[in-house]
Amino acid sequence: MFYILRRRGLGLSSTKAIKELSQHDITVVRNDALPTFKDNDVILRWGCTSIAPTPPLTITLNKSAAISIANSKSFFRNVLQENAPEIVPKTWFNYLSASITYPCILRPGTHAQGKHLYYCKNYVDLTNAITKVNHYYISKYIPKVAEYRVCFIQGLVAWVANKIPKDPQAIAWNVAQGGKFENVSWKKWPIDVIETAYKAYKLSGLYLGGVDVMVDKDGRSYVLEINSAPSHTSP
């Protein structure tokens, strides 16, 4: 049996769509209503890191450790900056750093749905924003002209979606903030974006992951984050 394991409140619509559209037998289960897994069952973790007792021969895809790394946005940004600094906006982890350039973006270490994003024009803005978060990271502000989500499964590109924001002038382009995904035909896939996203995907250790990549006016692409439970609202 193939199971998709999700946590309560996460991924219901996406996992339901996968189940309905798949040609295979898939069961979606919540981490607070676990079945009794058997040998040779396959479990795909959908952003879920909770303990799921399994027999020795059960196969688990998307390991808890990799999901934890991806879910900590600040930690994974540090991984990217240490290993592939050319694919991420310059990032700082100490607001007292003398090298911070303005404007900049402050975000808490964990975040979702485009929430808790602080645009700081100067040091005063930054110190005021710091009081609203605990663990954080500071990112160089780069105006974007496009943003994509590239979903990888088992090292291969499964789909590419263009993010269509409700307000193109907004800093966070997020479906939860009124935007939407628009599927990109494979003949029109932005290869430079995919190559940038792939570097981040490989560093994450995920089996399945959706990499968010922005593009600036000069056509350069930057990784923003990777999602271990990537939603997609386009057919």
Short mmCIF file of C-alpha atoms in Angstrom, two decimals:
data_model
loop_
_atom_site.label_atom_id
_atom_site.label_comp_id
_atom_site.label_asym_id
_atom_site.label_seq_id
_atom_site.Cartn_x
_atom_site.Cartn_y
_atom_site.Cartn_z
CA MET A 1 0.00 0.00 0.00
CA PHE A 2 1.14 3.55 -0.76
CA TYR A 3 0.35 6.11 1.94
CA ILE A 4 0.70 9.89 2.02
CA LEU A 5 1.23 10.96 5.61
CA ARG A 6 0.25 14.53 6.39
CA ARG A 7 -0.21 16.45 9.58
CA ARG A 8 -3.56 17.86 10.63
CA GLY A 9 -4.30 21.16 8.87
CA LEU A 10 -1.68 20.70 6.13
CA GLY A 11 -1.98 19.53 2.55
CA LEU A 12 -5.57 18.29 2.48
CA SER A 13 -6.45 19.69 -0.96
CA SER A 14 -3.10 18.79 -2.56
CA THR A 15 -2.96 15.22 -1.26
CA LYS A 16 -6.63 14.69 -2.09
CA ALA A 17 -5.98 15.79 -5.67
CA ILE A 18 -3.01 13.44 -5.95
CA LYS A 19 -5.12 10.55 -4.70
CA GLU A 20 -7.99 11.30 -7.08
CA LEU A 21 -5.84 11.85 -10.18
CA SER A 22 -3.39 9.02 -9.63
CA GLN A 23 -3.81 5.76 -11.50
CA HIS A 24 -2.53 3.91 -8.42
CA ASP A 25 -4.04 2.99 -5.08
CA ILE A 26 -3.13 5.76 -2.61
CA THR A 27 -4.36 6.27 0.94
CA VAL A 28 -4.00 9.67 2.60
CA VAL A 29 -3.66 9.49 6.40
CA ARG A 30 -3.18 12.04 9.16
CA ASN A 31 -0.48 11.76 11.78
CA ASP A 32 -3.13 11.75 14.53
CA ALA A 33 -5.05 8.85 12.92
CA LEU A 34 -2.38 6.38 11.87
CA PRO A 35 -3.21 2.94 10.47
CA THR A 36 -1.13 -0.12 11.25
CA PHE A 37 1.63 -0.06 8.66
CA LYS A 38 2.97 -3.31 7.25
CA ASP A 39 6.18 -4.51 5.64
CA ASN A 40 6.61 -3.26 2.07
CA ASP A 41 4.22 -0.34 2.60
CA VAL A 42 5.50 2.94 1.15
CA ILE A 43 4.96 6.18 3.07
CA LEU A 44 5.46 9.63 1.58
CA ARG A 45 5.75 12.22 4.32
CA TRP A 46 3.92 15.41 3.32
CA GLY A 47 5.63 18.01 5.49
CA CYS A 48 5.09 15.78 8.51
CA THR A 49 7.92 14.95 10.93
CA SER A 50 5.98 13.23 13.72
CA ILE A 51 6.83 9.68 14.75
CA ALA A 52 5.07 6.95 12.75
CA PRO A 53 5.87 3.41 13.99
CA THR A 54 6.74 1.26 11.00
CA PRO A 55 7.97 -2.29 10.41
CA PRO A 56 11.62 -2.74 9.31
CA LEU A 57 10.75 -3.22 5.64
CA THR A 58 8.50 -0.18 5.33
CA ILE A 59 9.86 2.42 2.89
CA THR A 60 9.64 6.07 3.97
CA LEU A 61 10.03 8.85 1.40
CA ASN A 62 10.88 12.41 2.50
CA LYS A 63 12.78 11.68 5.69
CA SER A 64 11.92 13.58 8.87
CA ALA A 65 15.44 15.01 9.09
CA ALA A 66 15.26 16.53 5.59
CA ILE A 67 11.78 17.94 6.25
CA SER A 68 13.02 19.54 9.46
CA ILE A 69 15.87 21.21 7.58
CA ALA A 70 13.52 22.51 4.89
CA ASN A 71 10.91 23.69 7.38
CA SER A 72 13.45 25.82 9.24
CA LYS A 73 13.67 28.60 6.68
CA SER A 74 16.56 30.34 8.41
CA PHE A 75 18.59 27.14 8.81
CA PHE A 76 18.12 26.12 5.19
CA ARG A 77 18.94 29.65 4.00
CA ASN A 78 22.20 29.29 5.93
CA VAL A 79 22.83 25.93 4.25
CA LEU A 80 22.35 27.57 0.86
CA GLN A 81 24.55 30.56 1.67
CA GLU A 82 27.34 28.30 2.91
CA ASN A 83 27.20 25.87 -0.01
CA ALA A 84 25.78 27.79 -2.97
CA PRO A 85 25.87 31.55 -2.20
CA GLU A 86 25.38 32.42 -5.85
CA ILE A 87 21.78 31.14 -5.85
CA VAL A 88 20.38 33.05 -2.85
CA PRO A 89 20.01 36.72 -1.95
CA LYS A 90 22.76 37.82 0.44
CA THR A 91 21.58 36.80 3.92
CA TRP A 92 22.52 37.83 7.46
CA PHE A 93 21.67 36.15 10.74
CA ASN A 94 22.70 38.95 13.11
CA TYR A 95 20.95 42.31 12.90
CA LEU A 96 24.08 43.98 14.32
CA SER A 97 26.16 43.00 11.30
CA ALA A 98 27.81 46.06 9.79
CA SER A 99 27.55 44.58 6.28
CA ILE A 100 23.74 44.65 6.09
CA THR A 101 22.52 46.66 3.12
CA TYR A 102 19.19 48.45 2.90
CA PRO A 103 16.44 47.97 2.04
CA CYS A 104 16.30 44.45 3.43
CA ILE A 105 13.74 41.81 4.38
CA LEU A 106 13.37 40.40 7.88
CA ARG A 107 11.58 37.07 8.36
CA PRO A 108 11.19 34.73 11.34
CA GLY A 109 13.07 31.44 11.25
CA THR A 110 9.88 29.54 10.44
CA HIS A 111 7.04 31.06 8.45
CA ALA A 112 4.33 30.17 5.97
CA GLN A 113 1.73 31.63 3.59
CA GLY A 114 3.64 34.85 3.01
CA LYS A 115 3.03 36.02 6.57
CA HIS A 116 5.40 37.86 8.92
CA LEU A 117 7.50 39.56 6.28
CA TYR A 118 9.03 42.90 7.26
CA TYR A 119 10.40 45.31 4.68
CA CYS A 120 13.05 47.47 6.35
CA LYS A 121 14.27 50.67 4.72
CA ASN A 122 16.89 51.39 7.37
CA TYR A 123 18.38 50.29 10.69
CA VAL A 124 15.54 51.84 12.68
CA ASP A 125 12.97 49.80 10.73
CA LEU A 126 15.07 46.69 11.27
CA THR A 127 15.42 47.12 15.04
CA ASN A 128 11.67 47.76 15.34
CA ALA A 129 10.92 44.60 13.34
CA ILE A 130 13.35 42.53 15.41
CA THR A 131 11.11 43.01 18.46
CA LYS A 132 8.31 41.15 16.64
CA VAL A 133 10.23 37.93 15.97
CA ASN A 134 12.47 35.50 17.81
CA HIS A 135 14.71 33.43 15.56
CA TYR A 136 15.13 35.29 12.27
CA TYR A 137 17.12 35.89 9.11
CA ILE A 138 17.71 39.08 7.14
CA SER A 139 17.74 38.99 3.36
CA LYS A 140 18.89 41.53 0.81
CA TYR A 141 15.85 43.01 -0.92
CA ILE A 142 15.86 42.26 -4.64
CA PRO A 143 12.88 43.47 -6.69
CA LYS A 144 11.48 40.59 -8.71
CA VAL A 145 9.73 40.39 -12.05
CA ALA A 146 8.74 36.72 -11.80
CA GLU A 147 8.53 33.88 -9.31
CA TYR A 148 8.23 30.15 -9.91
CA ARG A 149 7.71 27.00 -7.90
CA VAL A 150 9.65 24.02 -9.24
CA CYS A 151 8.56 20.68 -7.80
CA PHE A 152 11.06 17.82 -7.77
CA ILE A 153 10.23 14.18 -7.09
CA GLN A 154 13.02 11.60 -6.86
CA GLY A 155 15.46 14.04 -8.46
CA LEU A 156 13.26 14.82 -11.47
CA VAL A 157 11.16 17.88 -12.27
CA ALA A 158 7.50 16.97 -11.80
CA TRP A 159 5.99 20.36 -12.63
CA VAL A 160 6.77 24.06 -12.85
CA ALA A 161 4.29 26.74 -11.86
CA ASN A 162 4.38 30.49 -12.36
CA LYS A 163 3.23 32.48 -9.34
CA ILE A 164 0.60 35.07 -10.27
CA PRO A 165 0.28 37.59 -7.42
CA LYS A 166 -2.89 39.42 -6.48
CA ASP A 167 -0.75 42.58 -6.30
CA PRO A 168 2.39 42.56 -8.50
CA GLN A 169 3.84 45.34 -6.32
CA ALA A 170 3.62 43.17 -3.19
CA ILE A 171 6.85 41.73 -1.82
CA ALA A 172 5.40 38.33 -0.92
CA TRP A 173 3.74 36.55 -3.84
CA ASN A 174 1.70 33.86 -2.14
CA VAL A 175 -1.45 31.92 -2.90
CA ALA A 176 -2.63 32.42 0.67
CA GLN A 177 -2.36 36.18 0.09
CA GLY A 178 -4.74 36.08 -2.87
CA GLY A 179 -2.39 34.91 -5.63
CA LYS A 180 -2.48 31.73 -7.68
CA PHE A 181 -0.30 29.21 -9.48
CA GLU A 182 -0.36 28.92 -13.25
CA ASN A 183 1.05 25.71 -14.67
CA VAL A 184 3.91 26.16 -17.13
CA SER A 185 3.94 23.84 -20.16
CA TRP A 186 7.14 21.80 -20.27
CA LYS A 187 8.02 23.36 -23.64
CA LYS A 188 8.15 26.73 -21.86
CA TRP A 189 10.02 25.62 -18.75
CA PRO A 190 12.60 28.27 -17.70
CA ILE A 191 15.73 26.11 -17.71
CA ASP A 192 17.91 28.65 -15.84
CA VAL A 193 15.33 28.74 -13.04
CA ILE A 194 15.17 24.95 -12.92
CA GLU A 195 18.96 24.64 -12.72
CA THR A 196 19.03 27.09 -9.82
CA ALA A 197 16.19 25.26 -8.08
CA TYR A 198 17.89 21.90 -8.56
CA LYS A 199 20.96 23.01 -6.60
CA ALA A 200 18.75 23.86 -3.64
CA TYR A 201 16.75 20.64 -3.97
CA LYS A 202 19.93 18.52 -3.87
CA LEU A 203 21.16 20.32 -0.75
CA SER A 204 17.84 19.74 1.03
CA GLY A 205 18.00 15.94 0.94
CA LEU A 206 14.26 15.80 0.22
CA TYR A 207 12.64 13.14 -1.96
CA LEU A 208 9.82 15.54 -2.86
CA GLY A 209 10.20 19.30 -2.58
CA GLY A 210 8.90 22.49 -4.15
CA VAL A 211 11.56 25.17 -4.62
CA ASP A 212 10.44 28.81 -4.80
CA VAL A 213 12.65 30.83 -7.14
CA MET A 214 12.43 34.55 -7.96
CA VAL A 215 13.82 36.25 -11.06
CA ASP A 216 15.11 39.84 -11.11
CA LYS A 217 14.99 42.37 -13.95
CA ASP A 218 18.33 41.12 -15.27
CA GLY A 219 17.06 37.56 -15.54
CA ARG A 220 19.09 36.23 -12.62
CA SER A 221 17.31 33.67 -10.46
CA TYR A 222 17.49 33.32 -6.68
CA VAL A 223 16.16 30.60 -4.38
CA LEU A 224 13.82 31.87 -1.67
CA GLU A 225 12.97 28.61 0.10
CA ILE A 226 12.02 24.98 -0.39
CA ASN A 227 8.70 23.43 0.69
CA SER A 228 8.34 19.83 1.86
CA ALA A 229 4.57 19.97 1.23
CA PRO A 230 4.32 22.03 -1.97
CA SER A 231 0.80 23.13 -2.88
CA HIS A 232 -0.28 23.65 -6.48
CA THR A 233 -3.63 25.14 -7.46
CA SER A 234 -3.40 24.87 -11.26
CA PRO A 235 -4.55 21.84 -13.29
#
